[in-house]
Amino acid sequence: MKLFKNITSYLFLIVIALVGMSCEEDMDKVTLKEEISVNTLAGTSSDNYTFTFETRQEVFNEFTWDVPDFGFEASITYTLQMDTASGDFSSPVNLVTTQSTTASPTIGVVNNALLGMGLDPDVAAGIKFRVMSSVGAGVDPVYTNEVTTSITPYLAVFPPIYIIGDAQGWDLGAALEVSSTGPGTYEAIGMFQEAGKFRMFATPSWDAEQWGFSFFEGGSIPDIVVDGADGDSNFLFEGATGVYKITINLNTKTIVMEESELPTLFVIGDGQGWDLQRAASLAYMGGGKYEGTATLQKDGYFRLFEKADWNASQYGAGYFAEGSVPETFTAAGDGDDNFIFTGETAEYLVTVDLDDYTITSEIASAYPSALYLVGDDQEWTFANSPVFTDQGGGVFEATADFTNGATFRFFEEVDNWSDAYGYGYFETVDDDLGSVGDGDDNFVFNGTDGTYVITVSFSDNSVTIEPYSAYPPALYLVGDDQGWTFANSPAFTDMGNGVFEATDVTFTNGSTFRFFEEVDNWSDAYGAGYFTGGITGPLEATGDGDDNITFNGTDGSFKVTADFESKTLTIE
C-alpha cells in the first residue's frame, strides 16, 4: 500500500511539471526593445500662417504621424505638443490627446493657446510642434521630430466701445458700454432719449477716437436715427424714449436698433432678510456690468438673481470661481451655491461683471451693530431700552410701550450719549412721531398710549411705528404641494383672536410645509416648533433645519386651522 501511494505521488508531480512546461511554451513573451524606433511627424502645409478671427472655426493643419515600434503590440496614446521655436518643450502646451495617428486642431484652439503662452497678437512668432507617444507609467514616452512654422495670432478678446449722449447726461462715468462680439462688431442694451443726441467713443474720454453720423454715411442706419446737424457729428434719436438693443458694425458701417428691456440683477440674502420685496437692485451699466448698493450682513449668506424671483437665473460662488471676487466673499459650499460675507455689516457699493466673472465691493455707508431707544418712557436709562432685533440690511425692530408726549432718541452703544440718531437724521418718519425741536434733536410720541412695534431702517433712513399685535396680519401655507410658491397658498380667513382657517387644502402623503405672514418673506415663518399648544391630525415635525411640518396621511383635501392664541394647529 505504501509503495502504491509513493508511485501515485510521483505520477502527480510529473503531470504538474508537464502542464507547467506546456503553459510556458504557450505564453507570449513581452519584451521592450532596447532602442525604440521613434515615429515621424509630417510637416505643416505652410511655413507661414496669419490667423484671423473670421477663420477661427477652420482647421489649422492636419497633423499626421506614423506608429513607433516599442517591440510589442501596445495601446499607444499620442499627444500633440506645441512650444515656441526657442523653447525646449520643458513646459509644452498639449493641444490634442488621441489614440489616432492624426490631429486637426482649429485655428481658434491654437490661437488661444498661443495667447496663453504670452505671445502678442498681430506679431509673427516661430512655433514648433512634436508628438509624444506613451504606453504607460513604466515605459518612457518617445517623441517625434520637431516641425517648425511661423504663426501670427489674432486678438481674441476685443475691447468695448461706449455710447455717450443725452440719455447718459453727457457724463463719462455713466457711459453705456457696448460689448464687442468680434472685430469691429458691438452690441448693447440701453436707454435712448427722444430728441436726444449721442455718439460712440473708443473709451469714456473726450479725447478718444469717436464715431458719429458722418462715419456711417454710405452705410445703413435705422430711420429713427438721423443727423444731429451739429459740429460734433452726433446722432439725433427720433424714436420714443425707452430701452433699445443696438447692434453696431464699424466694418460695414451699419447700425440696427430694436425695442428691448434693460437686463436686471439683484442681491438677495440675509442682508435683505431673504425677502424678494427687499431685493437689492443693481443697475445695468452695459455689457455684462451691473452696479448698485446692497446691504451685506456679517457672516450672512447671499447670491445674485437675474430677477427678484426664486425661479430666475442665479449666480453664486461657483459662477465666479474662475474670476475675481473680494476676499470677504467666500463660497458657502451649500446646495444653493451661496456666498458667505465675512466683512462688517454695512451698505456696500457692489459692481458685478457677468462677462468677466468679477465682483468688487466698497462700503457706501455703515450701519450700527446694535440699537437702543432711550427717553422718558425708559427714564433715560439704557438698561430700560426695548430689545431691538437686527433684521438685516440696517433694519432694526422692537416692541415698546409709548406714552403720549414722551420724548426719546436712538443710540448705538450703551451709555454712549454721543453716537445718537435723532429726528433730523431720518428722511421719513411716522405720523405718530414728531420733532421736539430741542438741542438734542429728540423725537416726541404724539399717538395714543400703548404697545407698539417700532421699525428703524438705516438703509432708507426711516422710522415707522404701528400698534402691536400678538397675531400675524395674514397667513400663507407654502410647501411641497404649493411648489414652494406663495401664489399657490390656500386662502386663509382671519376668524379673529389670532385664529386663521382655510378649507379644501390639498395635501399629499409625505409633503412638507410651514406658515408665513408675508408674501415672499421667508424670514417670518411659523414651523412645527412654534405650535407648542399641540398639532392635531396626521402631522408631525419634519425635524429639518427649516422647522417644517410633514403631512403623513392619505392624499386629499382638508380644513386647516391655525390658532396663534393657543399656538395650536389642527387639520381635519
Coordinates of C-alpha atoms in Angstrom, one line a residue:
M1 CA 0.0 0.0 0.0
K2 CA 2.9 2.4 0.9
L3 CA 4.5 1.6 -2.5
F4 CA 1.3 2.4 -4.3
K5 CA 1.0 5.8 -2.6
N6 CA 4.6 6.7 -3.5
I7 CA 4.0 5.8 -7.1
T8 CA 0.8 7.9 -7.2
S9 CA 2.7 11.0 -5.7
Y10 CA 5.5 10.7 -8.3
L11 CA 3.0 10.5 -11.2
F12 CA 1.1 13.6 -9.9
L13 CA 4.4 15.6 -9.8
I14 CA 5.3 14.6 -13.3
V15 CA 1.9 15.7 -14.6
I16 CA 2.2 19.1 -12.9
A17 CA 5.6 19.6 -14.4
L18 CA 4.5 18.8 -17.9
V19 CA 1.5 21.1 -17.6
G20 CA 3.8 23.9 -16.4
M21 CA 6.2 23.4 -19.3
S22 CA 3.2 23.4 -21.7
C23 CA 2.0 26.8 -20.2
E24 CA 5.4 28.3 -20.6
E25 CA 5.6 27.3 -24.2
D26 CA 2.1 28.8 -24.9
M27 CA 2.8 32.1 -23.2
D28 CA 3.7 35.2 -25.3
K29 CA 6.8 36.8 -24.0
V30 CA 6.6 40.7 -24.0
T31 CA 10.0 42.3 -24.4
L32 CA 10.6 46.1 -24.7
K33 CA 13.2 46.9 -27.4
E34 CA 16.4 48.4 -26.1
E35 CA 16.3 51.0 -28.8
I36 CA 12.7 52.1 -29.7
S37 CA 12.2 53.2 -33.2
V38 CA 10.7 56.7 -33.0
N39 CA 7.9 57.8 -35.2
T40 CA 7.9 60.7 -37.7
L41 CA 5.7 63.8 -37.7
A42 CA 4.9 65.2 -41.1
G43 CA 5.5 68.9 -41.8
T44 CA 2.8 71.6 -41.8
S45 CA 1.2 72.6 -45.0
S46 CA 2.7 76.1 -44.9
D47 CA 5.8 77.9 -43.4
N48 CA 3.8 81.0 -42.5
Y49 CA 0.3 81.4 -41.1
T50 CA -1.7 84.5 -40.3
F51 CA -4.7 83.7 -38.1
T52 CA -7.9 85.8 -38.2
F53 CA -11.0 85.9 -36.0
E54 CA -13.2 85.1 -39.1
T55 CA -11.3 81.8 -39.7
R56 CA -11.3 80.7 -36.1
Q57 CA -13.5 77.7 -36.8
E58 CA -11.4 76.4 -39.6
V59 CA -8.8 73.6 -39.2
F60 CA -5.3 75.0 -38.7
N61 CA -3.4 71.9 -40.0
E62 CA -4.0 68.2 -40.3
F63 CA -1.0 66.7 -38.4
T64 CA -0.1 63.1 -39.3
W65 CA 2.5 60.7 -37.9
D66 CA 3.3 57.0 -38.0
V67 CA 3.4 54.4 -35.2
P68 CA 6.5 53.9 -33.1
D69 CA 7.9 50.4 -32.6
F70 CA 8.1 49.6 -28.8
G71 CA 8.9 46.0 -29.6
F72 CA 5.4 44.7 -28.7
E73 CA 1.8 45.4 -29.6
A74 CA 0.9 48.3 -27.4
S75 CA -2.1 50.7 -26.9
I76 CA -0.4 54.0 -27.6
T77 CA -1.6 57.4 -26.5
Y78 CA -0.4 60.4 -28.6
T79 CA -0.2 64.0 -27.5
L80 CA 0.4 66.8 -30.0
Q81 CA 2.6 69.3 -28.2
M82 CA 3.5 72.9 -29.0
D83 CA 6.2 75.3 -27.9
T84 CA 7.9 78.5 -29.2
A85 CA 10.7 77.9 -31.7
S86 CA 13.3 78.9 -29.0
G87 CA 11.7 76.7 -26.3
D88 CA 12.9 73.3 -25.2
F89 CA 9.5 71.7 -24.6
S90 CA 10.2 71.7 -20.8
S91 CA 6.7 73.2 -20.4
P92 CA 4.8 72.4 -23.6
V93 CA 1.2 73.2 -24.5
N94 CA -0.7 69.9 -25.0
L95 CA -3.1 70.7 -27.9
V96 CA -4.6 67.3 -28.6
T97 CA -4.5 63.8 -26.9
T98 CA -5.7 60.9 -29.1
Q99 CA -5.1 57.3 -29.9
S100 CA -5.3 58.1 -33.6
T101 CA -2.3 59.0 -35.8
T102 CA -3.9 62.3 -36.9
A103 CA -5.0 65.5 -35.2
S104 CA -6.7 68.6 -36.6
P105 CA -6.9 71.4 -34.1
T106 CA -8.8 74.5 -35.2
I107 CA -7.3 77.9 -35.6
G108 CA -9.2 79.2 -32.6
V109 CA -7.8 76.5 -30.3
V110 CA -4.2 77.1 -31.4
N111 CA -4.7 80.9 -31.3
N112 CA -6.0 80.8 -27.7
A113 CA -3.0 78.5 -26.7
L114 CA -0.6 81.0 -28.3
L115 CA -2.0 83.9 -26.4
G116 CA -2.0 81.8 -23.3
M117 CA 1.8 81.3 -23.8
G118 CA 2.1 85.1 -23.6
L119 CA 2.6 85.8 -27.3
D120 CA 1.5 89.1 -28.7
P121 CA -1.4 89.3 -31.2
D122 CA -0.7 90.5 -34.7
V123 CA 3.0 89.7 -34.3
A124 CA 4.6 86.7 -36.1
A125 CA 6.3 84.1 -33.9
G126 CA 8.2 80.9 -34.6
I127 CA 6.3 77.9 -33.3
K128 CA 7.3 74.2 -33.2
F129 CA 5.3 71.0 -32.8
R130 CA 6.0 67.4 -31.9
V131 CA 4.1 64.3 -30.9
M132 CA 4.6 62.4 -27.6
S133 CA 3.9 58.7 -27.7
S134 CA 3.3 56.9 -24.4
V135 CA 2.2 53.4 -23.4
G136 CA 2.1 53.5 -19.6
A137 CA 3.8 54.7 -16.5
G138 CA 6.5 52.1 -16.6
V139 CA 7.8 53.0 -20.1
D140 CA 9.4 56.3 -21.0
P141 CA 7.5 58.1 -23.7
V142 CA 9.1 58.7 -27.1
Y143 CA 8.9 61.9 -29.2
T144 CA 8.8 62.5 -32.9
N145 CA 10.9 65.0 -34.8
E146 CA 10.0 68.7 -34.4
V147 CA 8.1 70.7 -37.1
T148 CA 8.6 74.4 -37.1
T149 CA 6.5 77.2 -38.7
S150 CA 5.6 80.9 -38.2
I151 CA 2.2 81.9 -36.9
T152 CA 0.7 85.4 -36.4
P153 CA -2.1 85.1 -33.8
Y154 CA -5.1 87.4 -33.7
L155 CA -6.5 89.3 -30.7
A156 CA -9.2 87.0 -29.3
V157 CA -10.8 89.5 -26.9
F158 CA -11.8 92.8 -28.2
P159 CA -12.4 95.9 -26.1
P160 CA -15.9 97.5 -25.9
I161 CA -16.8 100.9 -27.2
Y162 CA -19.1 103.4 -25.4
I163 CA -22.2 105.5 -26.2
I164 CA -22.3 108.9 -24.5
G165 CA -25.1 111.3 -25.0
D166 CA -28.2 113.0 -23.6
A167 CA -29.5 109.7 -22.2
Q168 CA -26.3 109.5 -20.1
G169 CA -26.4 113.2 -19.2
W170 CA -23.1 113.5 -21.2
D171 CA -21.5 112.0 -18.2
L172 CA -18.3 110.0 -18.9
G173 CA -18.9 108.0 -15.8
A174 CA -22.4 106.9 -17.0
A175 CA -21.2 105.9 -20.5
L176 CA -23.1 102.9 -21.9
E177 CA -20.7 100.1 -22.5
V178 CA -21.2 98.4 -25.9
S179 CA -19.7 94.9 -25.7
S180 CA -17.6 93.6 -28.7
T181 CA -18.9 90.5 -30.4
G182 CA -16.0 90.3 -32.8
P183 CA -13.6 92.6 -34.7
G184 CA -15.5 95.8 -35.3
T185 CA -18.9 94.5 -34.1
Y186 CA -20.7 95.5 -30.9
E187 CA -23.9 95.1 -29.1
A188 CA -25.6 96.6 -26.1
I189 CA -29.0 97.3 -24.4
G190 CA -29.5 100.8 -23.1
M191 CA -31.7 103.8 -22.7
F192 CA -32.2 106.2 -25.6
Q193 CA -33.9 109.5 -25.2
E194 CA -36.4 111.0 -27.7
A195 CA -34.8 114.1 -29.4
G196 CA -31.6 113.2 -27.6
K197 CA -28.2 113.2 -29.2
F198 CA -25.3 110.7 -28.9
R199 CA -22.2 109.3 -30.5
M200 CA -19.7 106.4 -29.9
F201 CA -16.3 106.6 -28.2
A202 CA -13.5 104.1 -28.1
T203 CA -13.1 104.8 -24.4
P204 CA -15.1 107.0 -22.0
S205 CA -12.9 110.0 -22.7
W206 CA -13.5 113.2 -24.7
D207 CA -10.1 112.7 -26.4
A208 CA -10.8 109.1 -27.5
E209 CA -11.5 108.0 -31.1
Q210 CA -15.1 108.7 -32.0
W211 CA -17.7 107.6 -34.4
G212 CA -20.6 109.8 -35.3
F213 CA -23.2 110.2 -38.0
S214 CA -20.6 111.2 -40.7
F215 CA -18.7 107.9 -40.2
F216 CA -21.8 105.9 -41.1
E217 CA -22.6 107.8 -44.3
G218 CA -22.8 105.3 -47.1
G219 CA -23.7 102.5 -44.7
S220 CA -27.1 101.6 -43.1
I221 CA -28.7 103.1 -40.0
P222 CA -32.3 103.0 -38.7
D223 CA -34.8 105.6 -39.7
I224 CA -35.2 106.7 -36.1
V225 CA -31.5 107.8 -36.1
V226 CA -30.7 110.9 -38.1
D227 CA -28.0 113.5 -38.5
G228 CA -27.7 115.7 -35.4
A229 CA -26.6 118.6 -37.7
D230 CA -24.1 119.9 -35.2
G231 CA -20.4 120.3 -35.2
D232 CA -19.8 117.1 -33.3
S233 CA -21.4 114.7 -35.9
N234 CA -23.8 113.5 -33.3
F235 CA -26.8 111.2 -34.0
L236 CA -30.3 112.5 -33.2
F237 CA -32.6 109.9 -31.9
E238 CA -36.2 110.4 -33.2
G239 CA -37.7 107.3 -31.6
A240 CA -39.8 107.2 -28.4
T241 CA -37.8 107.4 -25.2
G242 CA -37.1 103.8 -23.9
V243 CA -34.8 100.9 -23.8
Y244 CA -33.4 99.6 -27.1
K245 CA -31.0 96.9 -28.2
I246 CA -28.3 98.4 -30.5
T247 CA -26.1 96.4 -32.8
I248 CA -23.1 98.3 -34.4
N249 CA -20.8 97.1 -37.2
L250 CA -17.9 99.5 -37.8
N251 CA -16.7 97.3 -40.7
T252 CA -19.8 97.6 -42.7
K253 CA -20.9 101.0 -41.2
T254 CA -24.3 99.6 -40.1
I255 CA -26.5 100.2 -37.0
V256 CA -29.6 98.1 -36.1
M257 CA -31.9 99.0 -33.3
E258 CA -34.9 97.3 -31.8
E259 CA -37.0 97.9 -28.6
S260 CA -35.9 95.8 -25.7
E261 CA -35.8 95.7 -21.9
L262 CA -32.9 96.5 -19.5
P263 CA -31.3 93.4 -18.0
T264 CA -31.7 93.3 -14.2
L265 CA -29.6 91.8 -11.4
F266 CA -30.5 91.6 -7.7
V267 CA -28.7 90.8 -4.5
I268 CA -30.8 88.6 -2.2
G269 CA -29.7 87.1 1.1
D270 CA -29.5 87.6 4.8
G271 CA -28.9 91.3 4.3
Q272 CA -32.3 91.5 2.7
G273 CA -34.0 89.0 5.1
W274 CA -34.3 86.7 2.1
D275 CA -37.3 88.8 1.2
L276 CA -37.9 89.3 -2.5
Q277 CA -39.6 92.6 -1.8
R278 CA -36.4 93.9 -0.3
A279 CA -34.1 92.5 -3.0
A280 CA -31.3 95.0 -3.7
S281 CA -31.4 96.1 -7.4
L282 CA -28.1 96.6 -9.3
A283 CA -28.4 99.0 -12.3
Y284 CA -27.3 97.7 -15.7
M285 CA -24.2 99.6 -16.9
G286 CA -23.9 97.9 -20.3
G287 CA -22.0 94.8 -21.4
G288 CA -22.2 92.4 -18.5
K289 CA -21.8 95.1 -15.9
Y290 CA -24.2 96.0 -13.0
E291 CA -23.7 98.4 -10.2
G292 CA -25.7 99.4 -7.1
T293 CA -25.8 99.4 -3.4
A294 CA -26.8 96.4 -1.3
T295 CA -26.7 95.5 2.4
L296 CA -24.2 92.8 3.1
Q297 CA -24.5 91.2 6.6
K298 CA -21.6 89.9 8.5
D299 CA -21.5 86.1 8.3
G300 CA -24.6 86.3 6.1
Y301 CA -25.4 84.3 3.0
F302 CA -26.4 85.7 -0.3
R303 CA -26.3 85.2 -4.1
L304 CA -27.3 87.1 -7.3
F305 CA -30.6 86.7 -9.1
E306 CA -31.5 87.8 -12.7
K307 CA -34.9 88.9 -11.3
A308 CA -36.5 89.2 -7.9
D309 CA -37.9 85.7 -8.3
W310 CA -36.8 82.4 -6.8
N311 CA -37.1 80.7 -10.2
A312 CA -34.9 83.2 -12.0
S313 CA -31.4 82.5 -13.2
Q314 CA -29.0 82.7 -10.3
Y315 CA -25.2 83.4 -10.0
G316 CA -23.4 82.1 -6.9
A317 CA -19.9 81.4 -5.8
G318 CA -19.4 78.7 -8.4
Y319 CA -20.2 81.0 -11.3
F320 CA -17.4 83.4 -10.3
A321 CA -14.9 80.6 -9.4
E322 CA -12.6 81.3 -12.3
G323 CA -12.9 85.1 -11.9
S324 CA -12.2 87.6 -9.1
V325 CA -14.3 88.4 -6.0
P326 CA -13.5 90.3 -2.8
E327 CA -11.7 88.4 0.0
T328 CA -14.8 88.9 2.1
F329 CA -16.8 86.8 -0.3
T330 CA -16.3 83.1 0.4
A331 CA -18.1 80.0 -1.0
A332 CA -20.6 78.7 1.4
G333 CA -20.4 75.2 -0.1
D334 CA -24.1 74.7 0.4
G335 CA -26.6 73.3 -2.1
D336 CA -27.6 76.9 -3.2
D337 CA -24.1 78.0 -4.2
N338 CA -24.3 81.0 -1.9
F339 CA -21.6 83.3 -0.9
I340 CA -20.8 84.0 2.8
F341 CA -19.9 87.6 3.5
T342 CA -17.2 87.8 6.2
G343 CA -16.9 91.6 6.3
E344 CA -18.8 94.0 8.6
T345 CA -22.5 94.6 8.1
A346 CA -23.0 97.8 6.0
E347 CA -24.4 99.2 2.8
Y348 CA -21.9 98.4 0.0
L349 CA -21.4 99.6 -3.5
V350 CA -21.4 96.4 -5.4
T351 CA -20.1 96.1 -9.0
V352 CA -20.6 92.9 -10.9
D353 CA -19.4 91.9 -14.4
L354 CA -21.0 88.7 -15.5
D355 CA -18.8 88.5 -18.6
D356 CA -15.5 88.8 -16.8
Y357 CA -16.7 86.8 -13.7
T358 CA -15.7 89.6 -11.3
I359 CA -17.3 91.3 -8.3
T360 CA -15.9 94.3 -6.4
S361 CA -17.4 96.0 -3.3
E362 CA -16.7 99.0 -1.1
I363 CA -18.5 100.5 1.8
A364 CA -21.2 103.0 0.8
S365 CA -22.5 103.6 4.3
A366 CA -22.0 101.7 7.6
Y367 CA -24.9 100.6 9.9
P368 CA -24.8 100.5 13.7
S369 CA -24.2 97.0 15.0
A370 CA -26.8 97.5 17.7
L371 CA -29.6 99.9 18.6
Y372 CA -31.1 101.4 21.8
L373 CA -34.1 103.6 22.3
V374 CA -33.8 105.8 25.4
G375 CA -36.1 108.5 26.6
D376 CA -38.9 109.5 29.0
D377 CA -40.6 106.1 29.0
Q378 CA -37.2 104.5 29.8
E379 CA -36.3 107.1 32.4
W380 CA -33.4 107.9 30.2
T381 CA -31.7 104.7 31.2
F382 CA -30.0 102.4 28.7
A383 CA -30.9 99.3 30.8
N384 CA -34.6 100.0 30.2
S385 CA -34.3 100.2 26.4
P386 CA -36.6 97.8 24.5
V387 CA -34.7 95.0 22.8
F388 CA -34.1 95.6 19.1
T389 CA -33.8 92.7 16.7
D390 CA -31.4 93.2 13.8
Q391 CA -33.5 92.3 10.8
G392 CA -30.5 92.6 8.4
G393 CA -29.9 95.3 5.9
G394 CA -29.6 98.0 8.5
V395 CA -33.2 97.4 9.7
F396 CA -33.9 97.1 13.5
E397 CA -37.3 96.2 15.1
A398 CA -38.5 96.2 18.7
T399 CA -41.7 96.1 20.7
A400 CA -42.0 99.0 23.1
D401 CA -44.5 100.9 25.3
F402 CA -45.1 104.6 24.4
T403 CA -47.0 107.3 26.3
N404 CA -48.3 110.4 24.6
G405 CA -45.9 113.3 24.8
A406 CA -42.9 111.1 25.7
T407 CA -39.6 112.1 24.1
F408 CA -36.6 109.9 23.1
R409 CA -33.8 109.3 20.6
F410 CA -31.7 106.3 19.4
F411 CA -28.2 105.3 20.3
E412 CA -25.8 102.6 19.1
E413 CA -23.8 101.9 22.2
V414 CA -24.7 101.5 25.8
D415 CA -24.1 104.7 27.9
N416 CA -22.6 106.4 24.9
W417 CA -24.6 109.6 24.6
S418 CA -22.5 111.0 21.7
D419 CA -23.4 108.5 18.9
A420 CA -27.1 109.4 18.7
Y421 CA -29.7 109.3 16.0
G422 CA -32.4 112.0 16.4
Y423 CA -35.3 113.2 14.4
G424 CA -33.2 115.2 12.0
Y425 CA -31.2 112.1 10.9
F426 CA -34.2 110.3 9.3
E427 CA -35.7 111.2 6.0
T428 CA -39.1 109.5 6.6
V429 CA -40.8 109.5 10.0
D430 CA -44.2 108.0 11.0
D431 CA -47.0 110.5 11.5
D432 CA -47.3 109.5 15.2
L433 CA -43.8 110.8 15.7
G434 CA -42.7 114.4 15.7
S435 CA -39.7 116.6 16.5
V436 CA -39.3 118.2 19.9
G437 CA -37.2 120.9 18.4
D438 CA -34.7 120.9 21.2
G439 CA -30.9 120.9 21.2
D440 CA -30.8 117.1 21.4
D441 CA -32.9 116.5 18.3
N442 CA -35.3 114.3 20.2
F443 CA -38.4 112.6 18.9
V444 CA -41.8 113.1 20.6
F445 CA -44.6 110.5 20.5
N446 CA -47.9 112.0 19.6
G447 CA -50.1 108.9 19.5
T448 CA -52.3 107.1 21.9
D449 CA -50.6 105.4 24.9
G450 CA -50.0 101.7 24.2
T451 CA -47.6 99.0 23.0
Y452 CA -46.2 99.5 19.5
V453 CA -43.8 97.8 17.1
I454 CA -41.2 100.3 16.0
T455 CA -39.0 99.7 12.9
V456 CA -35.9 101.7 12.3
S457 CA -34.3 101.4 8.8
F458 CA -30.8 102.9 8.2
S459 CA -30.9 101.7 4.6
D460 CA -33.6 104.2 3.7
N461 CA -33.4 106.4 6.8
S462 CA -36.9 105.8 8.0
V463 CA -38.8 105.2 11.3
T464 CA -42.2 103.6 11.3
I465 CA -44.5 102.7 14.3
E466 CA -47.6 100.6 14.4
P467 CA -49.8 99.1 17.2
Y468 CA -48.5 95.8 18.5
S469 CA -50.5 92.7 17.7
A470 CA -49.7 89.3 19.0
Y471 CA -51.0 87.7 15.8
P472 CA -49.8 87.8 12.2
P473 CA -51.8 90.2 9.9
A474 CA -52.2 87.4 7.3
L475 CA -51.3 83.8 6.9
Y476 CA -49.8 81.7 4.0
L477 CA -49.2 78.0 3.8
V478 CA -46.3 77.2 1.5
G479 CA -44.6 73.8 0.9
D480 CA -44.2 70.9 -1.5
D481 CA -47.9 70.8 -2.5
Q482 CA -47.6 74.5 -3.4
G483 CA -44.4 74.2 -5.3
W484 CA -42.9 76.4 -2.6
T485 CA -44.6 79.3 -4.2
F486 CA -46.6 81.9 -2.2
A487 CA -49.1 82.4 -5.1
N488 CA -50.2 78.8 -4.7
S489 CA -51.0 79.2 -1.0
P490 CA -54.6 78.3 0.1
A491 CA -56.7 81.4 1.1
F492 CA -56.8 81.7 4.9
T493 CA -59.7 83.6 6.6
D494 CA -58.9 85.7 9.7
M495 CA -61.5 84.4 12.2
G496 CA -60.4 86.9 14.9
N497 CA -58.4 86.5 18.1
G498 CA -55.4 85.0 16.2
V499 CA -57.4 82.2 14.5
F500 CA -56.9 81.6 10.8
E501 CA -58.8 79.0 8.8
A502 CA -58.6 77.5 5.2
T503 CA -60.8 74.8 3.6
D504 CA -60.2 72.4 0.7
V505 CA -56.4 72.5 1.3
T506 CA -54.8 69.7 -0.7
F507 CA -52.2 67.5 1.0
T508 CA -50.2 64.6 -0.4
N509 CA -48.6 62.0 1.8
G510 CA -45.0 62.9 2.8
S511 CA -45.3 66.6 1.7
T512 CA -43.7 69.2 3.9
F513 CA -44.7 72.9 4.6
R514 CA -44.7 75.8 7.0
F515 CA -46.6 79.0 7.5
F516 CA -45.6 82.6 6.7
E517 CA -47.2 86.0 7.4
E518 CA -46.0 88.0 4.4
V519 CA -45.7 87.1 0.7
D520 CA -42.2 86.2 -0.4
N521 CA -40.8 86.9 3.0
W522 CA -39.2 83.6 4.1
S523 CA -37.8 85.0 7.4
D524 CA -41.1 85.4 9.3
A525 CA -42.1 81.8 9.4
Y526 CA -44.1 79.5 11.7
G527 CA -43.0 75.9 11.8
A528 CA -43.6 72.9 13.9
G529 CA -41.7 74.3 16.9
Y530 CA -44.0 77.3 17.1
F531 CA -47.1 75.3 17.8
T532 CA -46.3 74.4 21.4
G533 CA -50.0 74.0 22.2
G534 CA -50.1 70.9 20.0
I535 CA -50.6 69.7 16.5
T536 CA -53.7 67.7 15.8
G537 CA -54.1 65.4 12.7
P538 CA -51.7 63.4 10.5
L539 CA -48.9 65.9 11.0
E540 CA -45.5 65.8 12.6
A541 CA -42.3 67.8 12.8
T542 CA -40.1 67.2 9.9
G543 CA -37.0 67.7 12.0
D544 CA -35.1 69.6 9.4
G545 CA -33.2 72.9 9.7
D546 CA -36.3 74.9 8.5
D547 CA -38.6 73.6 11.2
N548 CA -41.0 72.3 8.5
I549 CA -44.1 70.2 9.2
T550 CA -44.8 66.9 7.4
F551 CA -48.2 65.5 6.4
N552 CA -48.3 61.7 6.9
G553 CA -51.9 61.0 6.0
T554 CA -53.9 59.9 2.9
D555 CA -53.9 62.2 0.0
G556 CA -56.9 64.5 -0.1
S557 CA -58.5 67.9 0.8
F558 CA -58.6 69.1 4.4
K559 CA -59.6 72.0 6.6
V560 CA -56.6 73.7 8.3
T561 CA -57.0 75.8 11.5
A562 CA -54.0 77.7 12.9
D563 CA -54.6 79.3 16.3
F564 CA -52.0 81.8 17.3
E565 CA -53.6 82.5 20.7
S566 CA -53.3 78.8 21.9
K567 CA -50.4 78.0 19.5
T568 CA -52.3 75.0 18.1
L569 CA -52.6 73.6 14.6
T570 CA -55.4 71.4 13.6
I571 CA -56.1 69.5 10.3
E572 CA -59.3 67.6 9.6

